[in-house]
Amino acid sequence: MRIVVLIKQVPETKSVKMDEETGTVIREGVESIVNPLDLYAIEAAISLKDQYGGETVAVSMGPPKADICIKEALSMGIDKGVLVSDRAFAGSDTWATSYILGETIKLLGDVDMIICGERATDGDTGQVGPEVAAHLSLPVASYINAIESFNNNSVSLSRQVEQGDEMLDVALPCLLTVVKEVATPRLPTLDGKIRAKAADIQLITADMLKLNPDYIGLKGSPTRVAKIFRPKVTRECELLFAKDDATIHAGVDKLYAFLDSKEAL
Amino acid sequence: MNNAKLWILAEQFEGEILKVSYELLGRAKDLSKKKNCQVAAVIFGANLGDAELQKLIDRGADFVLAIEAPELKHFDNEAYSRCMLGMIDKYEPEIIIAAATSTGRTLMPYVAMTAHTGLTADCTVLDIDEEGKLLQTRPAIGGNIMATIRTQGFMPQMATVRPHSSKPAAPVEGRVGEIVRVDGNDFDLSSNIKRKELVLSSEELQLQEADKVVIVGRGIKRAENIKLIRELCDLLGAALGATRDVVDRGWLSYPHQVGLSGKTINPKLCVSIGVSGAIQQLAGMQTAENIIAINKDPEAQIFKVADIGMVGDLFEIVPVLIAKLKNGESL
Ligand SMILES: Cc1cc2nc3c(=O)[nH]c(=O)nc-3n(C[C@H](O)[C@H](O)[C@H](O)COP(=O)(O)OP(=O)(O)OC[C@H]3O[C@@H](n4cnc5c(N)ncnc54)[C@H](O)[C@@H]3O)c2cc1C
Ligand SMILES: Cc1cc2nc3c(=O)[nH]c(=O)nc-3n(C[C@H](O)[C@H](O)[C@H](O)COP(=O)(O)OP(=O)(O)OC[C@H]3O[C@@H](n4cnc5c(N)ncnc54)[C@H](O)[C@@H]3O)c2cc1C
């Protein structure tokens, strides 16, 4: 069995700064990390391998420095890393990204299962998983919160939906997107780190894939960001300071009157 | 159907139309006026009743495209997507809007990829430009920015919107529209996914359905103290929400989480207690009609989105508020 995990490198969101003048995101000096939700996908793949054997491969599309995040996956226990990187890929939206990732998986060949995170914390669309599945005409099972059992031609899963959990049997090959409940990501081990450091990461560039040049990068992206701005979040807040018994009671009286005036009692 | 250039994807559960469908119709009403077109509601199911489908018409659909077969009773991505792609081919809609539910978030990207067109996720604002094209505005980068996105040179223009991010359209009794029934068996309904059963969740709260929500933050300090907030919830008739920091500490379970990585709520009243108001948290509740905040830090971000705020110790304020609510007018 061969499992591919798709992982994305994202900026550490807490440290994201905004350029107030231009309204754009300042990327310089921002630390890059493995998309936190992809750690669950990595864990799901490694524990499947632990139980049933096989090979796990982490694939990431991004700038050359995305190899750091592939190394992290390797240090957790992923067997092999693949970096998909080319200047021609810059500006790809989810359609173009999924096309490139889909073609990469075709090139790798012999894949039984692809596992994605629920969404990336930067672009945050959650679309790449289902779109890769569509490009490869594979069944997609999204929002997987438990992988129950596995055999040569199918996998039993639990899928989180609004009303509860759906129990599914999915034929292989297939693509899963997983949510946090699926597993608890393990920490990299010292051995793993040493192995990761020494490991070769396979580099795949545009000319190694059979790509239609009109389908990649900004040009190949059906969606276009027309404008970026900072959300404005201001209301006129009436502040009541509660310092002692008297001000607490006066404040609560005002809250009560507010609730009453909004028919919220 | 020919002038129904704007489609929404309605959803049903056990034959009953889900409220999120009406929220989409609310948005569609506005957009169709600007675009000067009609609205079609697409719905999948098995033996859907006329009366149920009429509800979509009452709320603004000019056409209901009901695609039915036993295999379509529950969401099945392969079967649904083949039908949807067939319908898109036949009627050539210009815009398709779906809810960002477990169904919409799976079907829409699958269909968009295959139809070779763009899809914008989680829009909070949708608009139509002078050329009749869809302007899609959505938060990204952890809610730190808003981006307005266009789908240029590709059709249909597809978007998902978060459930509860807008008000449902009100019904107009006796509104006229047409129900178009399509036999699902006209399409290949075979599937590689077998749905064995649905285990209903015992989730006690319907956070997203509630009119009033109290959100508790890390200021509550420990799990035992949450009972104070529960008492307040009972008196207000409010559901209980929580910030991620509260959920991460295990003081309340994940279904309570409000925010970017939790639920989006749009209640009439939201009371935030001991919540700092991080941008990712605000993303889940700032559209509430009325917002009250209680926090000891006068600089807390939460006050920026509140209508009325009390600066002070929640452990002193909340018991007094509880007493006041218990005694009602008599105090
Ligand atoms: C402000 C802004 C808004 C945007 N809005 C849209 C939009 O609405 N529609 C649109 O089509 N594009 C949009 N994009 C572009 C989009 O962010 C990129 O295409 C991005 O590369 C992939 O999308 P995502 O971050 O949303 O990933 P998601 O779809 O959220 O990622 C889901 C999973 O797919 C896998 N994955 C995603 N990207 C990669 C990768 N590069 N390598 C390996 N695995 C990966 C991971 O497993 C991940 O957990 C936007 C970009 C910006 C900057
Ligand atoms: C990608 C991403 C997604 C996220 N998604 C979410 C999400 O979905 N939901 C979410 O909530 N967060 C989310 N976060 C986390 C978010 O950034 C904040 O860390 C979190 O909301 C803080 O929770 P809090 O307000 O409870 O805690 P804190 O920020 O620690 O605030 C506690 C507040 O309580 C006040 N306080 C303390 N004691 C008292 C007292 N005795 N009386 C009155 N006030 C008191 C303090 O003044 C402080 O303002 C996300 C972050 C990232 C990066």
XYZ file of C-alpha atoms and ligand atoms in Angstrom:
702
model
C 0.000 0.000 0.000
C 1.202 3.490 -0.833
C -0.203 6.564 0.879
C 0.458 10.111 -0.289
C -0.032 12.952 2.180
C -0.420 16.435 0.748
C 1.098 19.057 3.007
C 1.263 22.799 2.621
C 3.742 25.257 4.026
C 1.991 28.225 5.609
C 3.071 31.353 7.481
C 2.706 31.125 11.269
C -0.624 32.996 11.467
C -0.092 34.518 14.866
C 2.905 36.435 13.564
C 1.217 37.730 10.399
C 1.555 41.502 10.176
C -0.389 43.825 7.948
C 0.927 46.755 5.958
C -1.685 49.290 7.028
C -0.990 51.574 4.037
C -1.325 49.048 1.249
C -3.524 46.578 3.075
C -1.278 43.677 2.113
C 0.294 40.965 4.195
C 3.944 41.394 5.137
C 5.595 38.053 4.532
C 9.202 38.996 5.316
C 10.437 37.715 8.621
C 7.372 35.551 9.090
C 8.163 32.024 10.140
C 6.887 29.209 7.937
C 5.411 26.052 9.389
C 3.620 22.910 8.235
C -0.066 23.741 7.975
C -1.178 22.720 11.490
C -4.160 20.738 10.179
C -1.876 18.715 7.892
C -0.179 17.209 10.949
C -3.354 15.160 11.423
C -3.119 13.911 7.848
C 0.530 12.960 8.410
C -0.380 11.127 11.604
C -3.253 9.267 9.939
C -0.906 8.070 7.193
C 1.848 6.960 9.564
C -0.518 5.065 11.835
C -2.095 3.292 8.838
C 1.380 2.249 7.796
C 2.211 1.145 11.353
C -0.822 -1.130 11.299
C -0.936 -2.362 7.735
C 2.537 -1.739 6.296
C 3.395 0.028 3.063
C 5.011 3.322 2.161
C 4.126 6.909 3.038
C 5.051 9.861 0.839
C 4.675 13.546 1.707
C 4.147 15.866 -1.261
C 4.284 19.630 -0.970
C 3.978 22.248 -3.648
C 5.625 25.546 -2.831
C 8.835 27.552 -2.914
C 12.167 25.684 -2.445
C 12.151 26.481 1.267
C 9.042 24.309 1.625
C 11.549 21.479 1.971
C 11.753 22.414 5.657
C 8.177 21.345 6.146
C 8.761 18.114 4.225
C 11.677 17.423 6.580
C 9.329 17.858 9.498
C 7.002 15.223 8.031
C 9.987 12.912 7.550
C 11.085 13.439 11.137
C 7.630 12.368 12.291
C 8.006 9.119 10.373
C 6.970 9.711 6.745
C 9.168 7.595 4.443
C 9.703 9.843 1.463
C 9.449 13.526 0.574
C 8.563 15.168 -2.725
C 8.817 18.896 -3.377
C 6.891 20.291 -6.334
C 8.438 23.626 -7.106
C 8.718 25.889 -10.113
C 8.508 29.621 -10.724
C 5.811 28.881 -13.286
C 3.516 27.708 -10.457
C 3.460 31.093 -8.697
C 0.019 32.611 -8.269
C -1.861 29.336 -8.707
C -5.356 29.295 -7.238
C -6.903 26.087 -5.958
C -7.838 24.922 -9.472
C -4.280 25.275 -10.807
C -2.752 23.956 -7.556
C -4.963 20.876 -7.694
C -4.158 20.318 -11.362
C -0.404 20.415 -10.635
C -0.702 18.217 -7.527
C -2.944 15.799 -9.426
C -0.434 15.510 -12.273
C 2.349 14.975 -9.719
C 0.439 12.064 -8.208
C -0.018 10.586 -11.683
C 3.735 10.807 -12.177
C 4.405 9.103 -8.830
C 1.978 6.360 -9.842
C 0.677 3.404 -7.808
C -1.065 5.390 -5.113
C -3.739 3.676 -3.002
C -4.734 6.574 -0.832
C -4.217 10.335 -0.702
C -4.731 12.150 2.594
C -5.181 15.913 2.920
C -5.743 18.255 5.806
C -9.145 19.848 6.250
C -7.886 23.249 5.131
C -4.776 25.408 5.064
C -4.628 28.209 7.620
C -3.615 30.849 5.040
C -5.633 30.405 1.823
C -8.170 28.628 3.981
C -10.489 27.334 1.252
C -10.462 23.602 2.001
C -10.894 23.051 -1.733
C -7.604 21.468 -2.759
C -8.469 17.963 -1.462
C -11.760 17.512 -3.350
C -10.296 19.235 -6.426
C -7.295 16.886 -6.578
C -9.753 13.978 -6.297
C -11.823 15.419 -9.150
C -8.786 15.803 -11.381
C -7.849 12.173 -10.764
C -11.501 10.980 -10.904
C -11.106 9.417 -7.469
C -13.795 9.064 -4.817
C -13.393 11.677 -2.094
C -14.425 11.247 1.523
C -14.182 14.569 3.373
C -14.245 15.482 7.072
C -13.023 12.055 8.158
C -12.822 11.841 11.948
C -11.945 8.151 12.304
C -10.354 5.472 10.158
C -11.904 2.251 11.434
C -10.384 -0.505 9.355
C -8.595 -1.141 6.165
C -8.108 -3.964 3.686
C -6.683 -4.373 0.225
C -9.524 -2.801 -1.626
C -11.468 -0.640 0.770
C -11.358 1.438 3.903
C -14.032 1.925 6.590
C -14.357 5.465 7.818
C -16.380 7.814 9.914
C -17.268 11.160 8.350
C -18.312 14.174 10.412
C -21.452 15.839 9.058
C -23.847 18.380 10.562
C -26.207 15.747 11.962
C -23.601 13.334 13.308
C -21.177 10.748 11.941
C -21.658 8.871 8.681
C -20.148 5.384 8.546
C -18.676 4.791 5.110
C -16.950 2.051 3.144
C -14.812 3.607 0.446
C -13.199 1.698 -2.412
C -9.481 2.223 -3.050
C -7.854 4.192 -4.499
C -9.436 7.221 -2.858
C -8.751 10.635 -1.348
C -9.541 11.569 2.244
C -9.595 14.935 3.945
C -9.237 14.540 7.685
C -10.272 16.643 10.684
C -8.545 16.954 14.054
C -10.457 14.128 15.709
C -8.871 11.551 13.382
C -5.615 11.215 15.342
C -3.230 12.966 17.715
C -0.092 13.957 15.817
C 3.076 12.445 17.245
C 6.118 14.585 17.908
C 9.242 14.210 15.774
C 11.735 11.854 17.375
C 15.469 12.466 17.622
C 16.072 9.482 15.313
C 13.513 10.863 12.937
C 15.201 14.239 12.891
C 18.553 12.686 12.111
C 17.019 10.584 9.338
C 15.154 13.612 7.945
C 18.291 15.699 7.876
C 20.105 13.112 5.787
C 17.142 12.292 3.536
C 16.989 13.327 -0.110
C 13.889 15.147 -1.139
C 12.730 14.431 -4.675
C 12.303 17.672 -6.613
C 9.631 17.817 -9.291
C 9.591 20.787 -11.651
C 7.145 21.873 -14.351
C 9.052 20.268 -17.234
C 8.886 16.845 -15.543
C 5.094 16.913 -15.572
C 2.902 16.842 -18.658
C 1.283 20.186 -17.994
C -0.808 22.400 -20.192
C 0.944 25.787 -19.772
C -2.449 27.511 -19.863
C -3.539 25.609 -16.747
C -0.842 26.696 -14.292
C 0.187 29.753 -12.318
C -1.729 32.991 -12.335
C -2.664 32.552 -15.991
C -4.182 29.136 -15.340
C -6.221 30.304 -12.367
C -9.946 30.923 -12.878
C -10.150 32.992 -9.676
C -8.431 36.337 -9.299
C -7.941 38.363 -6.155
C -9.257 41.784 -7.223
C -8.838 43.600 -3.963
C -7.477 42.973 -0.475
C -8.496 45.022 2.524
C -8.510 44.879 6.270
C -11.804 43.925 7.867
C -13.249 46.769 9.830
C -14.629 45.756 13.144
C -15.915 48.742 15.027
C -19.153 49.549 16.683
C -19.782 52.445 19.033
C -19.271 50.709 22.322
C -20.630 52.280 25.464
C -18.140 51.361 28.201
C -19.334 50.969 31.777
C -16.609 50.800 34.400
C -17.385 48.514 37.312
C -14.989 49.277 40.125
C -17.007 48.865 43.290
C -20.410 47.722 44.476
C -22.181 50.890 43.392
C -20.700 50.945 39.870
C -21.266 47.200 39.459
C -24.951 47.588 40.262
C -25.303 50.685 38.099
C -23.595 48.858 35.221
C -25.742 45.756 35.575
C -28.849 47.939 35.602
C -27.725 49.424 32.298
C -27.070 45.976 30.826
C -30.500 44.897 31.946
C -32.087 47.949 30.355
C -30.127 47.245 27.168
C -31.385 43.638 27.100
C -34.888 44.848 27.749
C -34.741 47.439 24.954
C -33.578 44.726 22.525
C -36.357 42.402 23.648
C -33.725 39.927 24.759
C -35.163 39.092 28.161
C -35.361 27.896 -16.759
C -33.538 29.896 -19.435
C -33.384 33.141 -17.518
C -32.530 31.348 -14.266
C -28.889 32.371 -14.489
C -28.439 32.250 -10.733
C -28.576 28.907 -8.949
C -28.454 28.041 -5.317
C -27.855 24.543 -3.993
C -30.633 23.800 -1.521
C -30.165 20.981 0.986
C -32.584 18.597 2.661
C -32.357 16.098 5.483
C -34.900 13.263 5.644
C -36.990 15.101 3.062
C -37.122 18.357 4.962
C -35.516 21.445 3.508
C -32.710 22.791 5.671
C -32.744 26.405 6.797
C -29.420 27.124 5.153
C -31.266 26.868 1.809
C -33.387 29.857 2.781
C -30.286 31.819 3.743
C -28.977 31.220 0.239
C -32.298 32.357 -1.220
C -32.009 35.518 0.888
C -28.706 36.280 -0.790
C -30.002 35.241 -4.202
C -32.907 37.665 -3.999
C -30.571 40.608 -3.727
C -28.187 39.383 -6.405
C -30.888 38.450 -8.905
C -32.358 41.920 -8.653
C -28.990 43.449 -9.481
C -28.392 40.946 -12.234
C -31.930 41.109 -13.502
C -32.313 37.351 -13.737
C -34.355 34.553 -12.228
C -33.312 32.161 -9.480
C -33.299 28.371 -9.550
C -32.913 26.216 -6.442
C -31.274 22.872 -7.179
C -32.067 20.105 -4.734
C -31.183 16.416 -4.564
C -33.308 13.797 -2.835
C -35.794 10.964 -3.186
C -39.567 11.532 -3.461
C -39.495 15.135 -2.337
C -42.972 16.447 -1.630
C -44.532 19.304 -3.614
C -45.403 21.162 -0.423
C -41.809 20.996 0.763
C -40.449 22.182 -2.603
C -43.017 24.996 -2.674
C -41.260 26.393 0.399
C -38.266 27.174 -1.797
C -40.558 29.054 -4.174
C -42.199 30.914 -1.282
C -38.746 32.085 -0.239
C -37.685 33.366 -3.629
C -36.901 30.544 -6.066
C -38.470 31.005 -9.521
C -37.622 27.423 -10.415
C -36.935 24.359 -8.337
C -34.778 21.788 -10.056
C -35.443 18.615 -8.066
C -33.119 15.770 -9.029
C -34.481 12.576 -7.543
C -33.642 8.906 -7.167
C -33.324 6.570 -4.162
C -29.534 6.830 -4.516
C -29.768 10.613 -4.102
C -31.528 10.590 -0.750
C -28.247 11.256 1.057
C -25.189 13.070 -0.150
C -23.079 10.930 -2.448
C -20.389 12.986 -4.095
C -19.956 10.878 -7.207
C -23.661 10.611 -7.998
C -24.445 14.222 -7.073
C -21.532 15.624 -9.054
C -22.435 13.761 -12.259
C -26.026 15.043 -12.050
C -24.883 18.565 -11.268
C -22.419 18.627 -14.160
C -25.160 17.350 -16.468
C -27.520 20.108 -15.331
C -24.823 22.771 -15.754
C -24.222 21.552 -19.308
C -27.890 21.645 -20.112
C -28.900 24.993 -18.615
C -25.610 26.931 -18.478
C -26.095 28.906 -15.264
C -23.754 31.861 -14.731
C -23.601 31.745 -10.946
C -23.917 28.859 -8.466
C -23.962 29.482 -4.731
C -23.908 26.756 -2.112
C -23.584 26.684 1.641
C -20.207 25.827 3.119
C -21.589 22.664 4.700
C -20.027 19.213 4.615
C -21.982 18.684 1.382
C -21.324 22.074 -0.258
C -17.652 22.061 0.629
C -17.189 18.686 -1.030
C -19.506 18.833 -4.026
C -18.680 22.392 -5.142
C -14.901 21.948 -5.495
C -15.391 18.582 -7.174
C -17.796 20.098 -9.685
C -15.755 23.284 -10.193
C -12.607 21.307 -10.952
C -14.371 19.056 -13.450
C -16.278 21.922 -15.084
C -12.974 23.816 -15.237
C -14.067 26.928 -13.420
C -13.239 28.909 -10.303
C -14.700 28.529 -6.838
C -14.472 31.015 -3.995
C -14.767 29.638 -0.493
C -16.582 30.969 2.557
C -17.756 34.273 1.127
C -19.219 36.726 3.593
C -20.284 39.316 1.015
C -21.526 38.687 -2.519
C -22.267 41.427 -5.003
C -22.811 41.974 -8.720
C -20.683 44.423 -10.710
C -21.773 46.616 -13.657
C -21.148 43.779 -16.107
C -23.335 41.394 -14.162
C -20.338 39.479 -12.814
C -20.104 38.092 -9.309
C -17.914 39.867 -6.741
C -16.986 37.453 -3.988
C -15.570 38.748 -0.719
C -14.087 36.383 1.817
C -11.818 36.399 4.848
C -8.379 34.768 4.517
C -5.093 34.472 6.403
C -6.762 33.694 9.696
C -9.348 36.450 9.258
C -6.613 39.087 9.135
C -7.606 40.226 5.664
C -10.621 40.313 3.395
C -10.168 39.531 -0.280
C -12.558 40.342 -3.098
C -12.317 37.667 -5.750
C -13.569 37.418 -9.325
C -13.890 34.383 -11.525
C -12.673 35.756 -14.817
C -13.279 34.166 -18.190
C -14.755 30.977 -16.731
C -18.353 29.891 -16.225
C -20.201 29.266 -14.026
C -18.902 31.520 -11.258
C -19.125 29.420 -8.139
C -19.057 30.375 -4.469
C -19.765 28.921 -1.061
C -21.020 30.997 1.854
C -20.840 30.095 5.510
C -24.075 28.894 7.077
C -25.618 31.483 9.426
C -23.679 34.320 7.839
C -26.915 35.886 6.548
C -30.600 35.980 7.372
C -32.974 33.464 5.773
C -35.409 34.890 3.210
C -38.923 35.360 4.588
C -41.680 33.320 2.909
C -44.223 35.049 0.665
C -47.427 32.991 0.720
C -48.624 31.954 -2.707
C -45.521 33.065 -4.575
C -45.510 31.496 -8.028
C -42.723 29.365 -9.433
C -42.171 26.155 -11.314
C -41.035 22.778 -10.016
C -38.935 20.916 -12.581
C -38.463 17.274 -11.647
C -35.466 15.467 -13.088
C -35.085 11.688 -12.949
C -31.703 11.033 -11.345
C -31.504 7.757 -13.261
C -30.815 9.763 -16.408
C -27.305 9.940 -14.962
C -24.753 7.391 -13.831
C -25.460 7.070 -10.108
C -22.887 4.392 -9.349
C -20.560 5.119 -6.479
C -17.367 3.941 -4.846
C -18.612 5.079 -1.468
C -21.126 3.069 0.505
C -22.895 4.865 3.327
C -23.723 2.250 5.934
C -25.397 4.356 8.579
C -25.634 7.734 10.205
C -24.939 7.919 13.910
C -26.822 10.988 15.054
C -24.857 13.214 17.370
C -26.189 13.732 20.846
C -24.921 17.296 20.850
C -27.149 18.999 23.379
C -26.784 22.487 22.063
C -27.840 23.946 18.777
C -25.443 26.822 18.934
C -26.071 27.986 15.413
C -29.833 27.882 15.745
C -29.913 29.893 18.965
C -31.233 33.465 19.119
C -29.005 34.212 22.053
C -25.531 32.949 22.747
C -23.191 33.504 25.669
C -19.528 33.011 24.778
C -17.135 32.244 27.560
C -13.393 32.867 27.309
C -10.275 32.017 29.223
C -11.101 34.716 31.772
C -13.356 32.121 33.429
C -10.111 30.607 34.766
C -11.195 27.028 35.405
C -13.735 24.411 34.345
C -15.709 24.505 37.612
C -16.470 28.182 37.084
C -18.371 27.472 33.882
C -21.431 26.602 35.956
C -21.750 30.309 36.704
C -22.043 30.967 32.976
C -24.463 28.046 32.521
C -26.732 29.624 35.093
C -26.663 32.876 33.157
C -27.437 30.963 29.943
C -30.453 29.300 31.549
C -31.841 32.627 32.718
C -31.344 34.261 29.331
C -32.445 31.208 27.374
C -29.091 31.321 25.618
C -26.860 28.616 24.156
C -23.309 28.338 25.455
C -20.351 29.038 23.180
C -16.644 29.143 23.949
C -13.359 30.459 22.629
C -10.674 28.147 21.370
C -8.593 28.646 24.486
C -11.465 27.310 26.589
C -11.944 24.320 24.276
C -8.219 23.587 24.056
C -8.077 23.403 27.851
C -10.896 20.876 27.806
C -13.276 23.075 29.818
C -15.930 22.713 27.102
C -16.091 20.415 24.063
C -15.270 21.407 20.488
C -18.911 21.759 19.324
C -19.058 24.838 21.578
C -16.221 26.621 19.780
C -17.083 29.833 17.988
C -14.700 31.392 15.503
C -12.674 30.827 12.422
C -11.896 27.224 13.264
C -15.201 26.674 15.036
C -18.771 27.719 14.302
C -20.068 30.946 12.839
C -23.069 32.318 14.631
C -25.397 35.138 13.759
C -27.712 35.460 16.770
C -29.824 38.363 17.900
C -27.778 38.658 21.073
C -24.225 37.643 21.870
C -22.765 38.087 25.356
C -18.976 37.632 25.548
C -17.507 37.043 28.981
C -13.770 36.926 29.681
C -13.069 36.860 25.943
C -10.232 39.008 24.577
C -11.677 39.327 21.062
C -8.913 37.893 18.875
C -9.616 38.407 15.178
C -10.130 34.658 14.656
C -12.673 34.615 17.448
C -14.511 37.711 16.198
C -14.758 36.091 12.765
C -17.317 33.707 14.230
C -19.633 36.167 15.967
C -19.180 39.769 14.904
C -22.303 39.793 12.755
C -24.502 39.227 15.819
C -27.190 41.897 15.979
C -26.374 43.001 19.531
C -23.124 42.369 21.348
C -22.432 42.741 25.061
C -18.917 42.263 26.445
C -17.627 41.822 29.976
C -13.859 41.996 30.403
C -11.535 43.403 33.032
C -9.188 44.922 30.447
C -10.552 48.218 29.043
C -8.228 47.825 26.021
C -9.593 44.372 25.086
C -10.389 44.070 21.347
C -13.799 42.630 22.134
C -15.017 46.124 23.069
C -14.361 47.258 19.485
C -17.204 45.089 18.241
C -19.495 45.436 21.255
C -22.516 47.712 21.568
C -22.201 47.864 25.309
C -19.333 46.745 27.483
C -18.646 46.365 31.149
C -15.077 46.764 32.316
C -14.505 44.805 35.494
C -14.133 41.420 37.138
C -16.573 38.932 35.691
C -16.722 37.082 39.012
C -18.151 40.223 40.579
C -20.371 41.288 37.688
C -21.991 38.039 36.542
C -23.490 37.076 39.953
C -25.106 40.521 40.188
C -26.468 40.173 36.665
C -27.814 36.712 37.528
C -29.545 38.101 40.616
C -31.040 40.920 38.561
C -32.340 38.496 35.933
C -33.857 36.273 38.621
C -35.676 39.141 40.207
C -36.686 40.694 36.917
C -38.577 43.940 37.094
C -38.843 43.835 40.858
C -35.264 45.000 41.379
C -6.405 36.099 0.178
C -6.494 34.881 -0.678
C -7.745 34.329 -0.984
C -7.842 33.213 -1.822
N -9.072 32.714 -2.130
C -9.172 31.703 -3.025
C -10.446 31.210 -3.417
O -11.478 31.628 -2.907
N -10.496 30.245 -4.381
C -9.360 29.714 -4.922
O -9.480 28.840 -5.784
N -8.142 30.108 -4.534
C -8.021 31.091 -3.603
N -6.790 31.516 -3.210
C -5.602 30.799 -3.686
C -5.273 29.604 -2.774
O -5.056 30.051 -1.463
C -4.050 28.870 -3.250
O -4.333 28.236 -4.440
C -3.458 27.859 -2.305
O -2.247 27.417 -2.898
C -4.261 26.580 -2.033
O -5.403 26.814 -1.402
P -5.633 26.797 0.178
O -4.531 27.510 0.856
O -6.976 27.325 0.334
O -5.561 25.272 0.578
P -6.754 24.350 1.124
O -7.620 23.957 0.001
O -7.400 24.971 2.309
O -5.890 23.101 1.586
C -6.510 21.859 1.896
C -5.473 20.781 1.930
O -4.944 20.574 0.624
C -3.554 20.289 0.703
N -2.794 21.363 0.038
C -3.202 22.622 -0.224
N -2.239 23.312 -0.851
C -1.202 22.457 -1.002
C 0.110 22.577 -1.552
N 0.544 23.713 -2.095
N 0.927 21.488 -1.532
C 0.515 20.322 -0.987
N -0.708 20.170 -0.436
C -1.552 21.220 -0.432
C -3.232 20.180 2.182
O -3.435 18.847 2.590
C -4.284 21.072 2.800
O -4.572 20.759 4.150
C -6.671 32.628 -2.358
C -5.419 33.158 -2.019
C -5.322 34.274 -1.189
C -3.972 34.829 -0.873
C -5.761 29.974 12.509
C -6.355 30.305 13.838
C -7.693 29.963 14.074
C -8.292 30.288 15.314
N -9.593 29.973 15.494
C -10.205 30.342 16.641
C -11.583 30.067 16.856
O -12.274 29.450 16.037
N -12.151 30.490 18.009
C -11.413 31.148 18.981
O -12.008 31.524 20.006
N -10.118 31.381 18.824
C -9.500 30.994 17.680
N -8.155 31.231 17.552
C -7.397 31.697 18.744
C -7.477 33.183 18.972
O -6.447 33.827 18.268
C -7.298 33.501 20.476
O -6.109 32.920 20.933
C -8.450 33.018 21.371
O -9.695 33.402 20.818
C -8.309 33.617 22.747
O -9.299 33.104 23.612
P -9.771 33.877 24.895
O -10.341 35.184 24.496
O -10.641 32.953 25.651
O -8.437 34.017 25.740
P -7.506 35.266 26.017
O -7.074 35.904 24.774
O -6.474 34.797 26.969
O -8.465 36.291 26.740
C -8.952 36.167 28.043
C -9.611 37.480 28.379
O -10.259 37.356 29.633
C -10.087 38.565 30.333
N -10.202 38.253 31.766
C -9.347 37.530 32.538
N -9.817 37.436 33.795
C -10.966 38.116 33.841
C -11.903 38.392 34.860
N -11.752 37.931 36.104
N -12.969 39.135 34.554
C -13.150 39.623 33.303
N -12.292 39.386 32.288
C -11.215 38.638 32.561
C -8.732 39.079 29.947
O -8.652 40.498 30.092
C -8.643 38.644 28.475
O -9.066 39.679 27.616
C -7.534 30.922 16.336
C -6.204 31.251 16.090
C -5.606 30.948 14.869
C -4.172 31.333 14.651
